[in-house]
Coordinates of C-alpha atoms and ligand atoms in Angstrom, one line a residue:
X21 CA -19.8 -125.9 -47.0
X22 CA -17.2 -128.7 -47.3
X23 CA -13.6 -127.5 -46.9
X24 CA -12.6 -130.9 -48.5
X25 CA -14.7 -130.4 -51.4
X26 CA -13.3 -126.9 -51.8
X27 CA -9.8 -128.2 -51.5
X28 CA -10.3 -131.1 -54.1
X29 CA -12.0 -128.7 -56.5
X30 CA -9.1 -126.1 -56.2
X31 CA -6.4 -128.8 -56.6
X32 CA -6.5 -128.5 -60.3
X33 CA -6.3 -124.7 -60.2
X34 CA -8.6 -122.2 -61.9
X35 CA -7.9 -123.1 -65.5
X36 CA -9.2 -126.9 -65.0
X37 CA -12.4 -125.8 -63.5
X38 CA -15.0 -128.4 -62.2
X39 CA -18.0 -126.0 -62.6
X40 CA -16.9 -124.8 -66.1
X41 CA -16.6 -128.7 -67.1
X42 CA -20.2 -129.4 -65.7
X43 CA -21.5 -126.4 -67.8
X44 CA -19.6 -127.8 -70.9
X45 CA -21.0 -131.1 -70.5
X46 CA -24.3 -129.6 -70.7
X47 CA -24.0 -127.8 -73.8
X48 CA -24.8 -130.6 -76.1
X49 CA -27.8 -132.4 -74.8
X50 CA -28.9 -129.8 -72.3
X51 CA -27.9 -131.6 -69.2
X52 CA -24.7 -133.7 -68.5
X53 CA -25.0 -137.3 -68.8
X54 CA -24.4 -139.7 -65.9
X55 CA -21.4 -141.0 -67.4
X56 CA -19.8 -137.6 -67.7
X57 CA -20.8 -136.6 -64.2
X58 CA -19.2 -139.9 -63.0
X59 CA -16.0 -139.2 -65.0
X60 CA -15.7 -135.8 -63.4
X61 CA -16.2 -137.3 -59.9
X62 CA -13.1 -139.4 -60.5
X63 CA -11.3 -136.8 -62.0
X64 CA -11.8 -134.3 -59.1
X65 CA -11.8 -137.2 -56.4
X66 CA -15.3 -136.2 -55.2
X67 CA -18.4 -138.2 -54.8
X68 CA -20.8 -138.7 -57.6
X69 CA -23.6 -137.0 -55.4
X70 CA -21.7 -133.9 -55.4
X71 CA -21.5 -133.6 -59.3
X72 CA -25.2 -134.8 -59.5
X73 CA -26.2 -132.1 -56.9
X74 CA -24.5 -129.3 -58.8
X75 CA -25.7 -130.4 -62.4
X76 CA -29.4 -130.7 -61.1
X77 CA -29.4 -127.3 -59.5
X78 CA -28.9 -124.7 -62.5
X79 CA -31.4 -123.7 -64.9
X80 CA -29.0 -124.6 -67.6
X81 CA -27.7 -127.7 -66.7
X82 CA -30.7 -129.4 -64.8
X83 CA -32.4 -132.6 -66.6
X84 CA -35.9 -130.9 -66.5
X85 CA -34.7 -128.1 -68.7
X86 CA -32.8 -130.1 -71.2
X87 CA -35.1 -129.7 -74.0
X88 CA -35.5 -126.1 -73.5
X89 CA -34.5 -123.8 -76.5
X90 CA -36.3 -120.5 -75.9
X91 CA -36.5 -118.8 -72.6
X92 CA -38.9 -116.0 -71.8
X93 CA -38.0 -113.5 -69.1
X94 CA -40.1 -113.6 -66.0
X95 CA -38.5 -110.8 -64.1
X96 CA -40.7 -108.3 -62.3
X97 CA -40.5 -105.5 -64.7
X98 CA -41.6 -107.8 -67.8
X99 CA -44.2 -109.4 -65.5
X100 CA -45.7 -105.9 -64.4
X101 CA -45.4 -104.7 -68.2
X102 CA -47.8 -107.6 -69.2
X103 CA -45.6 -108.4 -72.4
X104 CA -44.8 -111.8 -71.9
X105 CA -48.0 -113.5 -72.8
X106 CA -47.5 -112.0 -76.2
X107 CA -43.9 -113.2 -76.5
X108 CA -45.2 -116.8 -75.5
X109 CA -47.7 -116.8 -78.1
X110 CA -45.6 -115.8 -80.8
X111 CA -42.8 -118.2 -79.7
X112 CA -45.2 -121.0 -79.4
X113 CA -45.5 -120.9 -83.2
X114 CA -41.9 -121.8 -83.8
X115 CA -41.4 -124.0 -80.7
X116 CA -43.3 -126.6 -78.8
X117 CA -44.5 -126.1 -75.2
X118 CA -41.7 -128.3 -74.0
X119 CA -39.0 -126.2 -75.7
X120 CA -39.9 -122.9 -74.0
X121 CA -38.7 -122.2 -70.5
X122 CA -38.2 -119.3 -68.3
X123 CA -35.2 -116.9 -67.2
X124 CA -35.0 -114.0 -64.8
X125 CA -34.1 -111.5 -65.5
X126 CA -32.5 -110.4 -69.1
X127 CA -31.7 -107.0 -68.1
X128 CA -34.0 -105.6 -70.7
X129 CA -36.4 -103.8 -68.2
X130 CA -36.6 -100.6 -70.3
X131 CA -38.3 -102.2 -73.1
X132 CA -39.7 -105.5 -72.0
X133 CA -40.8 -108.5 -74.1
X134 CA -37.5 -110.1 -73.3
X135 CA -36.5 -113.7 -74.3
X136 CA -33.3 -115.6 -74.8
X137 CA -32.5 -117.9 -77.8
X138 CA -29.4 -119.6 -78.8
X139 CA -27.1 -117.4 -76.5
X140 CA -28.7 -114.2 -77.6
X141 CA -31.2 -111.9 -75.8
X142 CA -33.9 -110.1 -77.7
X143 CA -36.2 -107.6 -76.5
X144 CA -38.7 -104.7 -77.4
X145 CA -39.6 -105.1 -80.9
X146 CA -37.5 -108.0 -81.8
X147 CA -40.3 -110.6 -81.0
X148 CA -42.3 -109.2 -84.1
X149 CA -39.7 -110.3 -86.5
X150 CA -38.1 -113.2 -84.7
X151 CA -37.3 -116.1 -87.0
X152 CA -35.2 -118.8 -85.4
X153 CA -33.4 -119.4 -88.8
X154 CA -32.6 -115.7 -89.2
X155 CA -31.6 -114.0 -85.9
X156 CA -31.6 -110.2 -85.8
X157 CA -30.7 -108.3 -82.8
X158 CA -31.1 -105.0 -81.4
X159 CA -28.2 -102.6 -81.0
X160 CA -27.0 -103.5 -77.4
X161 CA -27.0 -99.9 -76.2
X162 CA -30.6 -98.8 -77.1
X163 CA -31.4 -97.3 -73.8
X164 CA -30.8 -93.8 -72.2
X165 CA -27.5 -93.3 -70.2
X166 CA -27.2 -89.9 -68.7
X167 CA -25.4 -88.4 -65.6
X168 CA -26.3 -85.4 -63.8
X169 CA -23.2 -85.1 -61.8
X170 CA -19.2 -85.5 -62.5
X171 CA -19.7 -88.8 -64.5
X172 CA -17.4 -91.5 -62.9
X173 CA -18.9 -94.6 -64.2
X174 CA -20.5 -93.3 -67.3
X175 CA -17.6 -91.2 -68.3
X176 CA -16.7 -91.9 -71.9
X177 CA -14.1 -94.5 -72.4
X178 CA -10.7 -92.6 -73.0
X179 CA -9.1 -95.3 -75.1
X180 CA -6.9 -98.2 -74.1
X181 CA -3.6 -96.1 -73.6
X182 CA -5.1 -93.5 -71.6
X183 CA -7.2 -95.6 -69.5
X184 CA -4.2 -97.8 -68.6
X185 CA -1.6 -95.1 -68.3
X186 CA -3.2 -94.7 -64.8
X187 CA -2.4 -98.4 -64.0
X188 CA 1.1 -97.9 -64.9
X189 CA 1.3 -95.0 -62.7
X190 CA -0.4 -96.8 -60.0
X191 CA 2.1 -99.8 -60.2
X192 CA 4.7 -97.3 -59.1
X193 CA 3.0 -96.7 -55.7
X194 CA 2.9 -99.1 -52.9
X195 CA -0.2 -101.1 -52.3
X196 CA -0.6 -99.2 -49.0
X197 CA -0.6 -96.0 -50.6
X198 CA -3.3 -97.3 -53.1
X199 CA -5.2 -98.7 -50.2
X200 CA -5.2 -95.5 -48.4
X201 CA -6.9 -93.7 -51.4
X202 CA -9.8 -96.4 -51.4
X203 CA -10.2 -96.0 -47.7
X204 CA -10.3 -92.3 -48.0
X205 CA -12.9 -92.5 -50.8
X206 CA -15.3 -94.2 -48.1
X207 CA -16.5 -96.3 -51.2
X208 CA -19.3 -98.9 -50.0
X209 CA -20.2 -102.0 -52.1
X210 CA -23.0 -101.3 -54.6
X211 CA -24.4 -104.9 -54.3
X212 CA -26.8 -104.1 -51.6
X213 CA -25.1 -104.5 -48.3
X214 CA -23.1 -101.2 -48.6
X215 CA -19.9 -102.7 -46.9
X216 CA -16.9 -100.4 -47.0
X217 CA -14.7 -101.7 -49.8
X218 CA -11.4 -100.4 -48.1
X219 CA -12.0 -102.7 -45.0
X220 CA -12.7 -105.8 -47.2
X221 CA -9.4 -105.1 -49.2
X222 CA -7.4 -104.6 -46.0
X223 CA -8.8 -107.8 -44.4
X224 CA -7.9 -109.8 -47.4
X225 CA -4.6 -108.0 -47.7
X226 CA -3.7 -108.9 -44.0
X227 CA -4.2 -112.6 -44.6
X228 CA -0.8 -114.4 -44.9
X229 CA -1.5 -116.6 -47.8
X230 CA 0.4 -117.1 -51.3
X231 CA -2.8 -117.7 -53.0
X232 CA -5.6 -115.1 -53.0
X233 CA -8.4 -114.3 -55.4
X234 CA -10.4 -111.3 -56.5
X235 CA -14.0 -112.2 -57.7
X236 CA -16.1 -109.8 -59.6
X237 CA -19.7 -110.7 -58.8
X238 CA -21.3 -110.2 -62.1
X239 CA -24.3 -112.5 -61.2
X240 CA -26.6 -110.1 -59.3
X241 CA -29.8 -110.9 -61.3
X242 CA -32.1 -108.3 -59.4
X243 CA -35.1 -108.0 -61.8
X244 CA -35.0 -104.2 -62.6
X245 CA -31.2 -103.7 -62.3
X246 CA -29.4 -103.7 -65.6
X247 CA -26.5 -101.3 -64.6
X248 CA -24.0 -104.3 -64.2
X249 CA -25.1 -105.3 -67.8
X250 CA -24.2 -101.7 -68.9
X251 CA -20.9 -101.6 -67.2
X252 CA -19.8 -105.2 -68.5
X253 CA -20.9 -104.4 -71.9
X254 CA -20.0 -100.7 -72.3
X255 CA -17.3 -100.1 -69.8
X256 CA -15.4 -103.5 -69.3
X257 CA -12.0 -101.9 -68.9
X258 CA -13.4 -100.0 -65.9
X259 CA -14.4 -103.2 -64.3
X260 CA -11.1 -104.9 -65.1
X261 CA -8.9 -102.0 -64.1
X262 CA -10.8 -102.1 -60.6
X263 CA -10.0 -105.9 -60.1
X264 CA -6.2 -105.5 -61.2
X265 CA -5.9 -102.7 -58.6
X266 CA -7.5 -105.1 -56.2
X267 CA -5.2 -107.7 -56.7
X268 CA -2.2 -105.4 -56.4
X269 CA -3.4 -104.2 -53.0
X270 CA -4.3 -107.5 -51.6
X271 CA -1.7 -109.7 -53.3
X272 CA -4.1 -111.8 -55.3
X273 CA -2.7 -113.1 -58.4
X274 CA -6.2 -114.1 -60.1
X275 CA -9.3 -112.3 -61.0
X276 CA -12.4 -114.3 -61.6
X277 CA -15.3 -112.6 -63.2
X278 CA -18.4 -114.8 -62.5
X279 CA -20.8 -113.6 -65.3
X280 CA -24.4 -114.3 -65.6
X281 CA -25.8 -116.8 -68.0
X282 CA -28.6 -114.3 -68.7
X283 CA -25.9 -111.5 -70.1
X284 CA -24.2 -113.9 -72.8
X285 CA -23.0 -110.6 -74.6
X286 CA -21.4 -109.5 -71.5
X287 CA -19.2 -112.4 -71.3
X288 CA -17.7 -112.3 -74.9
X289 CA -17.3 -108.4 -74.5
X290 CA -15.4 -108.8 -71.3
X291 CA -13.2 -111.7 -72.9
X292 CA -12.3 -109.3 -75.8
X293 CA -11.2 -106.6 -73.2
X294 CA -9.0 -109.4 -71.3
X295 CA -7.4 -110.3 -74.8
X296 CA -6.7 -106.6 -75.3
X297 CA -4.9 -106.5 -71.9
X298 CA -2.9 -109.5 -72.9
X299 CA -1.9 -108.3 -76.4
X300 CA -0.6 -105.1 -74.5
X301 CA 1.4 -107.2 -71.8
X302 CA -0.6 -105.8 -68.9
X303 CA -1.5 -109.2 -67.6
X304 CA 0.7 -112.2 -66.8
X305 CA 4.0 -112.0 -64.9
X306 CA 5.8 -108.9 -63.8
X307 CA 3.3 -106.3 -65.2
X308 CA 5.0 -103.3 -66.0
X309 CA 8.3 -104.5 -64.2
X310 CA 6.4 -104.2 -60.9
X311 CA 6.9 -107.7 -59.7
X312 CA 3.2 -107.9 -59.7
X313 CA 1.6 -111.1 -61.3
X314 CA -2.1 -111.0 -62.4
X315 CA -4.5 -113.0 -64.8
X316 CA -8.2 -113.2 -65.3
X317 CA -10.6 -116.1 -65.7
X318 CA -14.1 -115.8 -66.8
X319 CA -16.8 -118.3 -65.2
X320 CA -20.0 -118.5 -67.1
X321 CA -22.8 -118.9 -64.5
X322 CA -25.6 -121.4 -65.3
X323 CA -28.7 -119.6 -64.1
X324 CA -29.2 -119.3 -60.3
X325 CA -30.2 -116.2 -58.6
X326 CA -28.6 -117.2 -55.3
X327 CA -25.1 -117.1 -56.8
X328 CA -25.4 -113.3 -56.3
X329 CA -24.8 -114.1 -52.7
X330 CA -21.1 -114.2 -52.3
X331 CA -20.6 -117.4 -50.6
X332 CA -23.1 -119.3 -52.8
X333 CA -21.1 -117.9 -55.6
X334 CA -17.7 -119.2 -54.2
X335 CA -19.3 -122.5 -53.8
X336 CA -20.6 -122.3 -57.4
X337 CA -17.1 -121.7 -58.8
X338 CA -15.9 -124.7 -56.9
X339 CA -18.4 -126.6 -58.8
X340 CA -20.5 -127.4 -55.5
X341 CA -24.2 -126.7 -55.2
X342 CA -24.5 -123.1 -54.6
X343 CA -25.5 -122.9 -50.9
X344 CA -24.9 -120.2 -48.8
X345 CA -22.2 -120.5 -46.3
X346 CA -22.4 -119.6 -42.7
X347 CA -20.2 -116.6 -41.8
X348 CA -17.5 -116.3 -39.9
X349 CA -15.2 -117.3 -41.6
X350 CA -15.6 -114.4 -44.1
X351 CA -14.3 -115.0 -47.7
X352 CA -11.6 -112.6 -47.0
X353 CA -10.3 -115.4 -44.6
X354 CA -11.5 -118.6 -46.1
X355 CA -12.8 -118.1 -49.6
X356 CA -12.5 -119.5 -53.1
X357 CA -10.7 -122.9 -52.6
X358 CA -10.4 -122.1 -49.0
X359 CA -8.0 -119.1 -49.8
X360 CA -8.6 -115.4 -48.9
X361 CA -11.0 -113.9 -51.5
X362 CA -12.4 -110.6 -52.2
X363 CA -15.7 -110.5 -53.8
X364 CA -16.9 -107.1 -55.0
X365 CA -19.9 -106.2 -57.2
X366 CA -19.4 -104.9 -60.8
X367 CA -20.4 -101.2 -60.0
X368 CA -18.0 -101.1 -57.0
X369 CA -15.2 -102.2 -58.8
X370 CA -16.0 -99.7 -61.6
X371 CA -15.5 -96.8 -59.3
X372 CA -11.9 -97.6 -58.5
X373 CA -10.6 -95.9 -61.8
X374 CA -11.9 -92.6 -60.8
X375 CA -10.6 -92.9 -57.2
X376 CA -7.2 -93.8 -58.1
X377 CA -7.1 -91.1 -60.8
X378 CA -8.5 -88.1 -58.7
X379 CA -7.8 -89.5 -55.1
X380 CA -10.0 -90.8 -52.6
X381 CA -10.7 -87.4 -50.9
X382 CA -12.0 -85.9 -54.4
X383 CA -14.3 -89.1 -54.5
X384 CA -15.6 -88.5 -51.0
X385 CA -16.5 -84.9 -52.0
X386 CA -19.4 -86.5 -53.8
X387 CA -22.5 -87.8 -51.9
X388 CA -23.7 -87.8 -48.3
X389 CA -21.9 -88.1 -44.9
X390 CA -22.1 -91.9 -45.2
X391 CA -23.0 -92.7 -48.7
X392 CA -20.2 -91.2 -50.9
X393 CA -19.8 -90.8 -54.6
X394 CA -22.3 -91.5 -57.4
X395 CA -24.9 -94.4 -58.0
X396 CA -26.4 -96.0 -61.2
X397 CA -30.1 -96.0 -61.0
X398 CA -32.2 -98.1 -63.3
X399 CA -35.7 -96.9 -64.6
X400 CA -37.9 -99.4 -66.3
X401 CA -40.3 -99.1 -69.4
X402 CA -43.1 -97.3 -67.2
X403 CA -41.0 -94.1 -67.2
X404 CA -41.2 -91.6 -70.1
X405 CA -37.5 -91.8 -70.1
X406 CA -36.4 -95.4 -69.2
X407 CA -32.7 -95.7 -68.9
X408 CA -29.5 -95.8 -66.5
X409 CA -28.9 -92.5 -64.6
X410 CA -25.7 -91.8 -62.8
X411 CA -26.6 -89.5 -59.9
X412 CA -24.7 -88.0 -56.9
X413 CA -25.6 -90.1 -53.7
X414 CA -28.2 -88.1 -51.7
X415 CA -30.1 -86.9 -55.0
X416 CA -33.8 -86.8 -54.3
X417 CA -35.9 -89.5 -55.5
X418 CA -38.5 -87.2 -56.8
X419 CA -35.8 -85.6 -59.3
X420 CA -34.8 -89.0 -60.6
X421 CA -38.5 -90.0 -61.3
X422 CA -39.6 -86.6 -62.5
X423 CA -36.8 -84.9 -64.1
X424 CA -34.6 -87.7 -65.2
X425 CA -37.4 -90.5 -65.8
X426 CA -39.9 -87.8 -67.3
X427 CA -42.6 -89.1 -64.8
X428 CA -44.7 -92.3 -65.5
X429 CA -46.3 -93.3 -68.9
X430 CA -49.4 -94.7 -67.4
X431 CA -50.7 -94.6 -63.6
X432 CA -48.4 -96.1 -61.2
X433 CA -49.3 -97.0 -57.6
X434 CA -45.9 -98.1 -56.1
X435 CA -42.3 -99.0 -57.1
X436 CA -40.1 -101.8 -56.0
X437 CA -36.7 -100.3 -55.5
X438 CA -33.7 -102.3 -55.1
X439 CA -34.7 -105.7 -56.6
X440 CA -37.0 -108.5 -55.3
X441 CA -35.8 -107.9 -51.8
X442 CA -36.0 -104.3 -52.0
X443 CA -38.9 -102.2 -50.5
X444 CA -42.3 -101.4 -52.1
X445 CA -42.3 -97.8 -52.3
X446 CA -45.8 -96.0 -52.4
X447 CA -45.9 -92.8 -54.6
X448 CA -46.6 -90.6 -51.4
X449 CA -43.1 -91.5 -50.0
X450 CA -41.2 -90.4 -53.1
X451 CA -40.6 -86.9 -51.4
X452 CA -39.3 -88.5 -48.2
X453 CA -36.4 -90.3 -50.0
X454 CA -33.1 -89.6 -51.4
X455 CA -30.7 -92.0 -53.4
X456 CA -28.5 -93.2 -50.5
X457 CA -28.4 -96.2 -48.3
X458 CA -29.4 -94.4 -45.0
X459 CA -32.5 -92.5 -46.5
X460 CA -34.0 -95.5 -47.7
X461 CA -33.1 -97.5 -44.5
X462 CA -34.7 -94.7 -42.4
X463 CA -37.9 -94.8 -44.1
X464 CA -38.0 -98.7 -43.8
X465 CA -36.9 -99.5 -47.5
X466 CA -33.7 -100.7 -49.1
X467 CA -31.6 -98.8 -51.7
X468 CA -30.0 -102.1 -53.0
X469 CA -28.9 -101.9 -56.6
X470 CA -31.2 -98.8 -57.1
X471 CA -33.4 -100.4 -59.6
X472 CA -36.7 -99.3 -60.0
X473 CA -39.7 -101.3 -61.0
X474 CA -43.0 -100.0 -61.3
X475 CA -46.2 -101.4 -60.3
X476 CA -49.0 -99.8 -62.3
X477 CA -52.4 -99.0 -60.6
X478 CA -54.2 -101.8 -62.6
X479 CA -51.8 -104.4 -61.5
X480 CA -53.2 -106.4 -58.3
X481 CA -50.9 -106.0 -55.2
X482 CA -51.7 -109.6 -54.3
X483 CA -50.6 -110.8 -57.4
X484 CA -47.4 -109.1 -57.2
X485 CA -46.8 -110.6 -53.8
X486 CA -47.5 -113.9 -55.2
X487 CA -44.9 -113.2 -58.0
X488 CA -42.4 -112.4 -55.2
X489 CA -43.0 -115.4 -53.3
X490 CA -42.8 -117.6 -56.3
X491 CA -39.5 -116.0 -57.3
X492 CA -38.1 -116.4 -53.7
X493 CA -39.1 -120.1 -53.5
X494 CA -37.8 -120.9 -56.9
X495 CA -34.5 -119.3 -56.2
X496 CA -33.9 -120.5 -52.7
X497 CA -30.7 -122.4 -52.1
X498 CA -32.4 -124.7 -49.8
X499 CA -30.0 -124.7 -47.0
X500 CA -32.1 -123.4 -44.1
X501 CA -35.7 -124.5 -43.8
X502 CA -37.3 -121.2 -42.7
X503 CA -36.4 -120.0 -46.4
X504 CA -37.0 -123.3 -48.1
X505 CA -40.3 -124.0 -46.5
X506 CA -41.3 -120.5 -45.8
X507 CA -41.0 -118.9 -49.3
X508 CA -43.0 -121.9 -50.7
X509 CA -45.6 -121.5 -47.9
X510 CA -45.8 -117.7 -48.7
X511 CA -46.3 -118.7 -52.5
X512 CA -49.1 -121.3 -51.6
X513 CA -50.9 -118.8 -49.4
X514 CA -50.8 -115.8 -51.9
X515 CA -51.7 -118.1 -54.7
X516 CA -54.5 -119.6 -53.0
X517 CA -55.9 -116.4 -51.7
X518 CA -55.8 -115.2 -55.4
X519 CA -57.3 -118.1 -57.2
X520 CA -59.7 -119.6 -54.5
X521 CA -62.1 -118.5 -52.1
X522 CA -59.5 -118.3 -49.3
X523 CA -58.6 -116.1 -46.7
X524 CA -55.2 -115.7 -45.3
X525 CA -54.9 -115.9 -41.4
X526 CA -53.2 -112.6 -40.7
X527 CA -51.5 -113.8 -37.5
X528 CA -50.3 -117.0 -39.3
X529 CA -49.0 -114.8 -42.2
X530 CA -47.2 -112.4 -39.8
X531 CA -45.8 -115.3 -38.0
X532 CA -44.4 -116.7 -41.4
X533 CA -42.8 -113.4 -42.3
X534 CA -41.2 -113.1 -38.8
X535 CA -39.8 -116.6 -39.0
X536 CA -38.3 -115.8 -42.6
X537 CA -36.8 -112.6 -41.4
X538 CA -35.3 -113.9 -38.1
X539 CA -34.6 -117.4 -38.9
X540 CA -33.1 -117.4 -42.4
X541 CA -29.5 -117.7 -42.9
X542 CA -29.1 -115.2 -45.6
X543 CA -30.5 -112.0 -47.0
X544 CA -32.6 -114.2 -49.6
X545 CA -35.2 -115.6 -47.0
X546 CA -34.3 -112.9 -44.7
X547 CA -35.2 -110.1 -47.2
X548 CA -38.3 -111.1 -48.7
X549 CA -40.5 -110.1 -45.7
X550 CA -39.6 -106.4 -46.4
X551 CA -41.6 -105.7 -49.5
X552 CA -44.4 -108.1 -48.4
X553 CA -44.6 -106.1 -45.2
X554 CA -44.3 -102.7 -46.9
X555 CA -47.3 -103.6 -49.1
X556 CA -49.3 -104.9 -46.1
X557 CA -48.8 -101.5 -44.6
X558 CA -49.3 -99.3 -47.4
X559 CA -51.9 -101.1 -49.5
X560 CA -54.0 -102.5 -46.7
X561 CA -57.2 -101.3 -48.2
X562 CA -56.5 -103.3 -51.5
X563 CA -55.2 -106.3 -49.7
X564 CA -57.4 -106.7 -46.6
X565 CA -60.1 -108.6 -48.7
X566 CA -57.5 -111.5 -48.8
X567 CA -57.2 -111.8 -45.1
X568 CA -59.5 -112.6 -42.1
Ligands
LIG610 S1 -32.1 -117.9 -46.6 FE1 -32.6 -119.1 -48.4 S2 -31.2 -118.7 -49.9 FE2 -30.4 -118.0 -47.9 S3 -29.3 -119.9 -47.1 FE3 -31.3 -120.1 -46.3 S4 -32.4 -121.2 -47.9 FE4 -30.5 -120.6 -48.8

């Protein structure tokens, strides 16, 4: 991380943003021209290597992808469903090989066959009628959404006036009073780490700085998880409300929504919601006569999974390569443009409305001792009832799978829960698990986003591991070599074992996994061994033929 680059990038403020300009420069020709990158270097007083380094990192700005027009989803759910070869064959009739690229993941895990064209996502039956001159899209909300508890996240939107009457009321309270409710709720981050949100907000509040930021991390691209997409598209005002309250409590004047390029519809829906707030004078200066100033800025991501990691995301907004930063200092101390910054996940922010409305204690009545509230669980297309389910923390996994999901459509041998770094859960473990952080950790898995991707019985486990390593290697930020090299070696070994008469040395492989786990700087390289180790443990019979 370069503090100088952060400072120089922030010199022009959020509204004149380097990363956004690099993205804009790529729009016409697919990648920014050298002249344009040089101009930006001069404008922001940074080296040419920096703008070049950024432009060559992202899927939507890098030169190798400049001719791509259609992108096929290669997320785990689509891969397991086996639908993407058909998508490719149909698209190949309308696009040349060179015009077809890949994206991970489009959040259409409930019906697969997902692809992206001209800023729009398609899935399910869309491919059968796809004509590039005449685009017809499915309804955005064509999946099940249901709650089995007091709905806090999936509660129907009560309309602008009602929803924001609570904001006007909240602004009559002090930041300390509101923070106390957040702390009483014991709400923990839903992005995977489960860090208590109240502590994060308090740490930022305690920093003495006139400029602070609230960032909504809407770039968590875990294949299988489309709950953030649901909230951004269907409940944008819940997310925005949470950010405004975060700003009021911490003293931040800006809320930045960093939204995945893979969710183009979400960005425009959130922008409409921001416009609505502006029209109703609930943004800007002295909101509701409270002396509180707040505004929003949407930054559209450009396709890099690692930006779901909070410090990589901060570097990205600054227009730097999205390399993970070492911590400490934490973002609440030195974050965006070197200023105190809170980074929260979409689902975490969306929970704030119910906490402010009903009080922290009421929220904490739901859930288990350490995992409070409710959680969205995403089920993929292998379930009879795929969709998003809001359940109380502590709900048995078996009831999610059998009662809500309606069981599996075809025989399944395992599920990867919690994204590509989440555990591979064999069916025999279903009855030992509840939807909460502790239950999963105790059994050697990870709740993460609580997305469920099924691995069907006829899908070779080694092929799944190869897919995971390929994903991890492609998405590594490259900062630390255990991950940069280790994920690549893992991919090579699994690929060789699958396709050649090659046996992997078990001791060498164990060494590789331990090095990744212990030597990686962040959870990307450090997390990929978990599902691999789960697979080796529970599917040894199937996998032993690949090892000596
Ligand atoms: S573990 Fe991987 S993604 Fe994380 S900092 Fe190291 S190279 Fe980057």
